[in-house]
Short mmCIF file of C-alpha atoms in Angstrom, two decimals:
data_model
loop_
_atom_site.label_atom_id
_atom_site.label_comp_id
_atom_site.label_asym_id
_atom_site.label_seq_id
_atom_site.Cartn_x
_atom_site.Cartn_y
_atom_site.Cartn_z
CA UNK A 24 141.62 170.88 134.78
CA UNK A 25 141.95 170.80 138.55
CA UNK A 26 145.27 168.14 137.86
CA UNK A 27 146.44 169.31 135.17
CA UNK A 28 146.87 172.68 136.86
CA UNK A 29 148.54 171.16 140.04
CA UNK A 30 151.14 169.66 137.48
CA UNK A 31 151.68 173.46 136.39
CA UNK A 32 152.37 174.67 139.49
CA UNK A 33 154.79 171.46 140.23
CA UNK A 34 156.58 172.34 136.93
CA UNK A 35 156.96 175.92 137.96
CA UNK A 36 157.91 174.93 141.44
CA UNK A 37 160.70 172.79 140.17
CA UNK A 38 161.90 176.11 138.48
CA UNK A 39 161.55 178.63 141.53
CA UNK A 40 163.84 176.08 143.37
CA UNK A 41 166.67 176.79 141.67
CA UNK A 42 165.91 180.66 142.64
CA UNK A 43 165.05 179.80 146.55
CA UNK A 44 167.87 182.14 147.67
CA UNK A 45 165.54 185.29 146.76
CA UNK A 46 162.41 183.99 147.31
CA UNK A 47 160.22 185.27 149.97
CA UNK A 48 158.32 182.24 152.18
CA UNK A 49 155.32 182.40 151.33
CA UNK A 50 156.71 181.83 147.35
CA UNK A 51 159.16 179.34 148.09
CA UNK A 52 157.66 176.08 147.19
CA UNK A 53 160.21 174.01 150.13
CA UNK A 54 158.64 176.31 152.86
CA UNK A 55 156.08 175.09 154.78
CA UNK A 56 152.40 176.81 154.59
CA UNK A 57 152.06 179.77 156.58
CA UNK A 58 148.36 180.91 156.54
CA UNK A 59 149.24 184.61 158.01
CA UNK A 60 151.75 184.96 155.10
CA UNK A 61 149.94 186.78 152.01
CA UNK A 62 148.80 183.82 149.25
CA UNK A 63 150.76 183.20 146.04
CA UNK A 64 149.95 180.68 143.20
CA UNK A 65 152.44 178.42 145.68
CA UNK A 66 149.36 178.18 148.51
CA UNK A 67 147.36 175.64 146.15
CA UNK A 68 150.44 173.52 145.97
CA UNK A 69 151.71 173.93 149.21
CA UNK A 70 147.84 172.86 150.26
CA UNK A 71 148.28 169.91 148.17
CA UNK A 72 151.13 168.42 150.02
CA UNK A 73 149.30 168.77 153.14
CA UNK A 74 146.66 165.74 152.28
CA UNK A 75 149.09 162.72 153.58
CA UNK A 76 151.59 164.97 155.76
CA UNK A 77 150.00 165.48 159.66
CA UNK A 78 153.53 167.08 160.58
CA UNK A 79 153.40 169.30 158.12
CA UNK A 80 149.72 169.52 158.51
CA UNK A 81 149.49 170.66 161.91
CA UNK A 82 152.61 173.07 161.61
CA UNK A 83 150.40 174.78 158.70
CA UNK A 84 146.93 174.83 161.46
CA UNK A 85 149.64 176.60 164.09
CA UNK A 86 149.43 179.28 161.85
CA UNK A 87 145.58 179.49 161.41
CA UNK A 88 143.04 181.79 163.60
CA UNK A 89 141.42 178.99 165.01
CA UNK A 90 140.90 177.54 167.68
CA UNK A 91 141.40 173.49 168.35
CA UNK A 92 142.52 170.56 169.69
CA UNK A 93 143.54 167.39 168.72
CA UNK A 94 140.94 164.66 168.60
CA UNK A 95 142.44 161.29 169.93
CA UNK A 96 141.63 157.61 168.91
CA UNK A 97 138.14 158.49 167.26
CA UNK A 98 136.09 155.26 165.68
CA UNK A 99 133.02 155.23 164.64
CA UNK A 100 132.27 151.73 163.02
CA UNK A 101 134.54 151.15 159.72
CA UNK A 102 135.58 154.63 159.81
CA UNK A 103 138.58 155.57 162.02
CA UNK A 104 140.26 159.06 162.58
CA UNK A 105 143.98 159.54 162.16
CA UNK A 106 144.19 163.11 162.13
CA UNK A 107 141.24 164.52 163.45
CA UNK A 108 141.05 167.40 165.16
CA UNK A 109 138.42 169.49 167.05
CA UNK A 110 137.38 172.89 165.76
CA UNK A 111 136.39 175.61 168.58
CA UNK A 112 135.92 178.66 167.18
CA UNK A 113 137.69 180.98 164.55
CA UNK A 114 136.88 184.76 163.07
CA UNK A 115 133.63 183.44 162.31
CA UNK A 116 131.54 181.12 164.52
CA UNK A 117 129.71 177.98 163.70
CA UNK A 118 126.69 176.17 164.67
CA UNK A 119 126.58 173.57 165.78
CA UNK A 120 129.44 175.54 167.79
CA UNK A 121 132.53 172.60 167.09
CA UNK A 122 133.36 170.20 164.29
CA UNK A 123 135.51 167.37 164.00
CA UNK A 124 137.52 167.70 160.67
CA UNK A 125 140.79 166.16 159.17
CA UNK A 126 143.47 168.44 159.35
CA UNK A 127 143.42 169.20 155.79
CA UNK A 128 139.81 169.92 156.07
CA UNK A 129 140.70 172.06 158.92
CA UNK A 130 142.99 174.37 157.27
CA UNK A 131 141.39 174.42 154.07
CA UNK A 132 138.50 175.92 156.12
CA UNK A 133 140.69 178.59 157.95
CA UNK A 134 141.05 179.70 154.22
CA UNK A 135 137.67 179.44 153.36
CA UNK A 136 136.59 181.82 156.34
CA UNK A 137 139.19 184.60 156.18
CA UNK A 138 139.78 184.59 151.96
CA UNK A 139 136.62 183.62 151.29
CA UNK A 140 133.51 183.28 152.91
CA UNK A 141 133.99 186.94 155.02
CA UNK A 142 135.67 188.91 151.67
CA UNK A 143 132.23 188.12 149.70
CA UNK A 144 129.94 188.79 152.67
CA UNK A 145 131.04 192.40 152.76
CA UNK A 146 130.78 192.86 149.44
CA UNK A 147 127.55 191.23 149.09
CA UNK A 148 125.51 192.78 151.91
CA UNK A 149 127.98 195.30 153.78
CA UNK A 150 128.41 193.55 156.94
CA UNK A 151 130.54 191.31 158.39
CA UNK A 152 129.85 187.15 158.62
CA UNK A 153 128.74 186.14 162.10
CA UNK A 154 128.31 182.18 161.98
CA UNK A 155 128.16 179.38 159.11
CA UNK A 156 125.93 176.99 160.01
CA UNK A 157 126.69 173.58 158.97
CA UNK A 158 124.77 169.86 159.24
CA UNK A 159 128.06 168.06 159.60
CA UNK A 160 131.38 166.84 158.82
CA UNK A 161 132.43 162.92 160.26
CA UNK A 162 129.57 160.23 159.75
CA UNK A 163 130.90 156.07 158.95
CA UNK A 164 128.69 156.38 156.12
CA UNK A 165 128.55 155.41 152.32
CA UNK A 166 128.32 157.49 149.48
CA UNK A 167 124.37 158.63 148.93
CA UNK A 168 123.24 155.88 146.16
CA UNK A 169 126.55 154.22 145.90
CA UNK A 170 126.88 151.08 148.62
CA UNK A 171 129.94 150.16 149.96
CA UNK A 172 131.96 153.51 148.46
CA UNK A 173 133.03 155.54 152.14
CA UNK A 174 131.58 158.99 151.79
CA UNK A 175 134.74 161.81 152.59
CA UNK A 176 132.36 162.31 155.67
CA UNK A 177 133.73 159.11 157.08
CA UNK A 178 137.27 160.36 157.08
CA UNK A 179 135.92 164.18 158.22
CA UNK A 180 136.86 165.16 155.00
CA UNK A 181 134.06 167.11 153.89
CA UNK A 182 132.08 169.29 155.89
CA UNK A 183 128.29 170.55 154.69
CA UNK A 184 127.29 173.78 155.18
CA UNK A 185 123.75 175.46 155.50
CA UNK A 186 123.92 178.45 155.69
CA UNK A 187 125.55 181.88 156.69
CA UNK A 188 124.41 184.10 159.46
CA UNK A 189 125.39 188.14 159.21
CA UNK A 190 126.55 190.79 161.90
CA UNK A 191 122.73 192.27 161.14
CA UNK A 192 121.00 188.73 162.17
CA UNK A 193 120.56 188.25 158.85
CA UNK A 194 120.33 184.48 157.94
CA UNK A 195 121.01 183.23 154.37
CA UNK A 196 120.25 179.57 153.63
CA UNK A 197 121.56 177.59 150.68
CA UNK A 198 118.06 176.36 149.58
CA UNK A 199 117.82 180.51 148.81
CA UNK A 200 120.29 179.05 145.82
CA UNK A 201 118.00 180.56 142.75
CA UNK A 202 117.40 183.60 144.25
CA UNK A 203 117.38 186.27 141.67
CA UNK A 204 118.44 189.07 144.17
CA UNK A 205 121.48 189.42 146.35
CA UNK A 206 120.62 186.40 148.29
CA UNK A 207 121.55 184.13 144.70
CA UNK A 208 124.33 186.14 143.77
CA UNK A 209 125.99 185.73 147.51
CA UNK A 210 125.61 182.20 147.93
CA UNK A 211 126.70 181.49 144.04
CA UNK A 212 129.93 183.88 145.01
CA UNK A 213 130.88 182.19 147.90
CA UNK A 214 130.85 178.61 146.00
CA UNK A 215 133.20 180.26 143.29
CA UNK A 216 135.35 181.64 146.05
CA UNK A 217 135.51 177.90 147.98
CA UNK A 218 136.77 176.36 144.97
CA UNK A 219 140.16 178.54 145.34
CA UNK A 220 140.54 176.46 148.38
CA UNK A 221 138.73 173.11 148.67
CA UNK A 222 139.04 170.54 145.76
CA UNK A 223 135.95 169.08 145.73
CA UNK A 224 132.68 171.65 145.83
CA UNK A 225 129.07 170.46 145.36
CA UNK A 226 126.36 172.93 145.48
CA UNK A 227 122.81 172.62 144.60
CA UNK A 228 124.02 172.83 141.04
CA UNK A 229 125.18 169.37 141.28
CA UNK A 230 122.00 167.57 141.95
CA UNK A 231 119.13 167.09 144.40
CA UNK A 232 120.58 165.77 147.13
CA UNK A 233 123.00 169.06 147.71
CA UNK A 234 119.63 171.50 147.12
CA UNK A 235 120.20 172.74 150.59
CA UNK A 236 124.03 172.61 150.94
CA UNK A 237 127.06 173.20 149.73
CA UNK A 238 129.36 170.26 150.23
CA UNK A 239 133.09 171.22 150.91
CA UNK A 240 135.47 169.00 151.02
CA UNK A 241 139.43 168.78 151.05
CA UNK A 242 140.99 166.64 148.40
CA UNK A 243 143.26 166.95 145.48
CA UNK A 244 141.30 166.37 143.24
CA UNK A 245 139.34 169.51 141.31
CA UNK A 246 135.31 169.49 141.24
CA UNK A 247 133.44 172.90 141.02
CA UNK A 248 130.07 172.22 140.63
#
């Protein structure tokens, strides 16, 4: 579904070129990514032909609210970093306070935070989001129960995250997945939300091994689970 509705928006790109003249930015499809411009069904695409562009990459993460810094000559065993960079801070803090991510992972995240993750924690509770807490992003490792496949991890493609901290000091944890009350219906929001953004989603939904974290992780390829 994921592909076949990137190949819609390509097709419908194709035709707004013609029209580029009267097209605002953040619609034209040529135009780079612009993440304080409003979104338009050309984001997803425009997100898209970030994954094996760093110029255009890091000219979309100028336009982000976060902070960072490029992350030279990383290697960790098999797993070298191309891309990397170093995330700081942002609207919302995380803990552990800094991550390494690629920088697709990186702006697919300055999404996440701003259109997602902050939007459905003021609906849910009321308050604003104070931290995500995460358990990592880069680690040279395999697949879980699949030898010799890398893991996204190993190219900081994927970040996990824990849990979500509130303005209040309220602290909701992704193990509080089946939770019949607002807790459940938060934590099952924000996955829906994260899908608008990062192709690959995992939550506890998936299996065991994600039953205390949601697994988020920039590709092009489309998994909501």
């Amino acid at each position: 579904m994921g592909r076949v509705l990137l190949l819609l928006l390509l097709f419908l790109a194709m035709a707004l070129a013609f029209h580029r003249a009267w097209l605002p930015p953040e619609w034209d499809p040529i135009q780079p990514l612009n993440l304080k411009a409003p979104r338009t069904p050309m984001t997803r695409l425009k997100l898209a032909w970030l994954q094996h562009d760093s110029e255009r990459c890091l000219a979309a993460l100028q336009t982000s609210p976060l902070q960072w810094r490029v992350a030279q000559g990383l290697r960790a065993g098999q797993c070298p970093l191309s891309d990397a960079v170093r995330i700081l801070g942002g609207p919302v803090a995380t803990s552990p306070s800094s991550f390494l991510a690629s920088c697709r992972l990186a702006v697919d995240w300055s999404l996440f935070v701003t259109d997602a993750a902050q939007p459905e924690a003021l609906s849910a509770y009321g308050k604003s989001l104070r931290t995500v807490e995460h358990v990592g992003s880069y680690n040279c490792r395999d697949v879980r129960e699949r030898p010799g496949a890398l893991s996204s991890h190993a190219r900081a493609d994927a970040i996990d995250v824990s849990g979500f901290v509130l303005a209040d000091g309220r602290r909701v944890l992704v193990s509080a997945w089946n939770d019949k009350g607002r807790d459940g219906v938060f934590l099952h929001a924000i996955r829906r939300s994260a899908c608008r953004f990062f192709g690959i989603v995992l939550s506890p939904d998936y299996n065991a091994l994600h039953a205390e974290h949601l697994h988020l992780e920039a590709s092009n390829w489309a998994l909501c689970r």
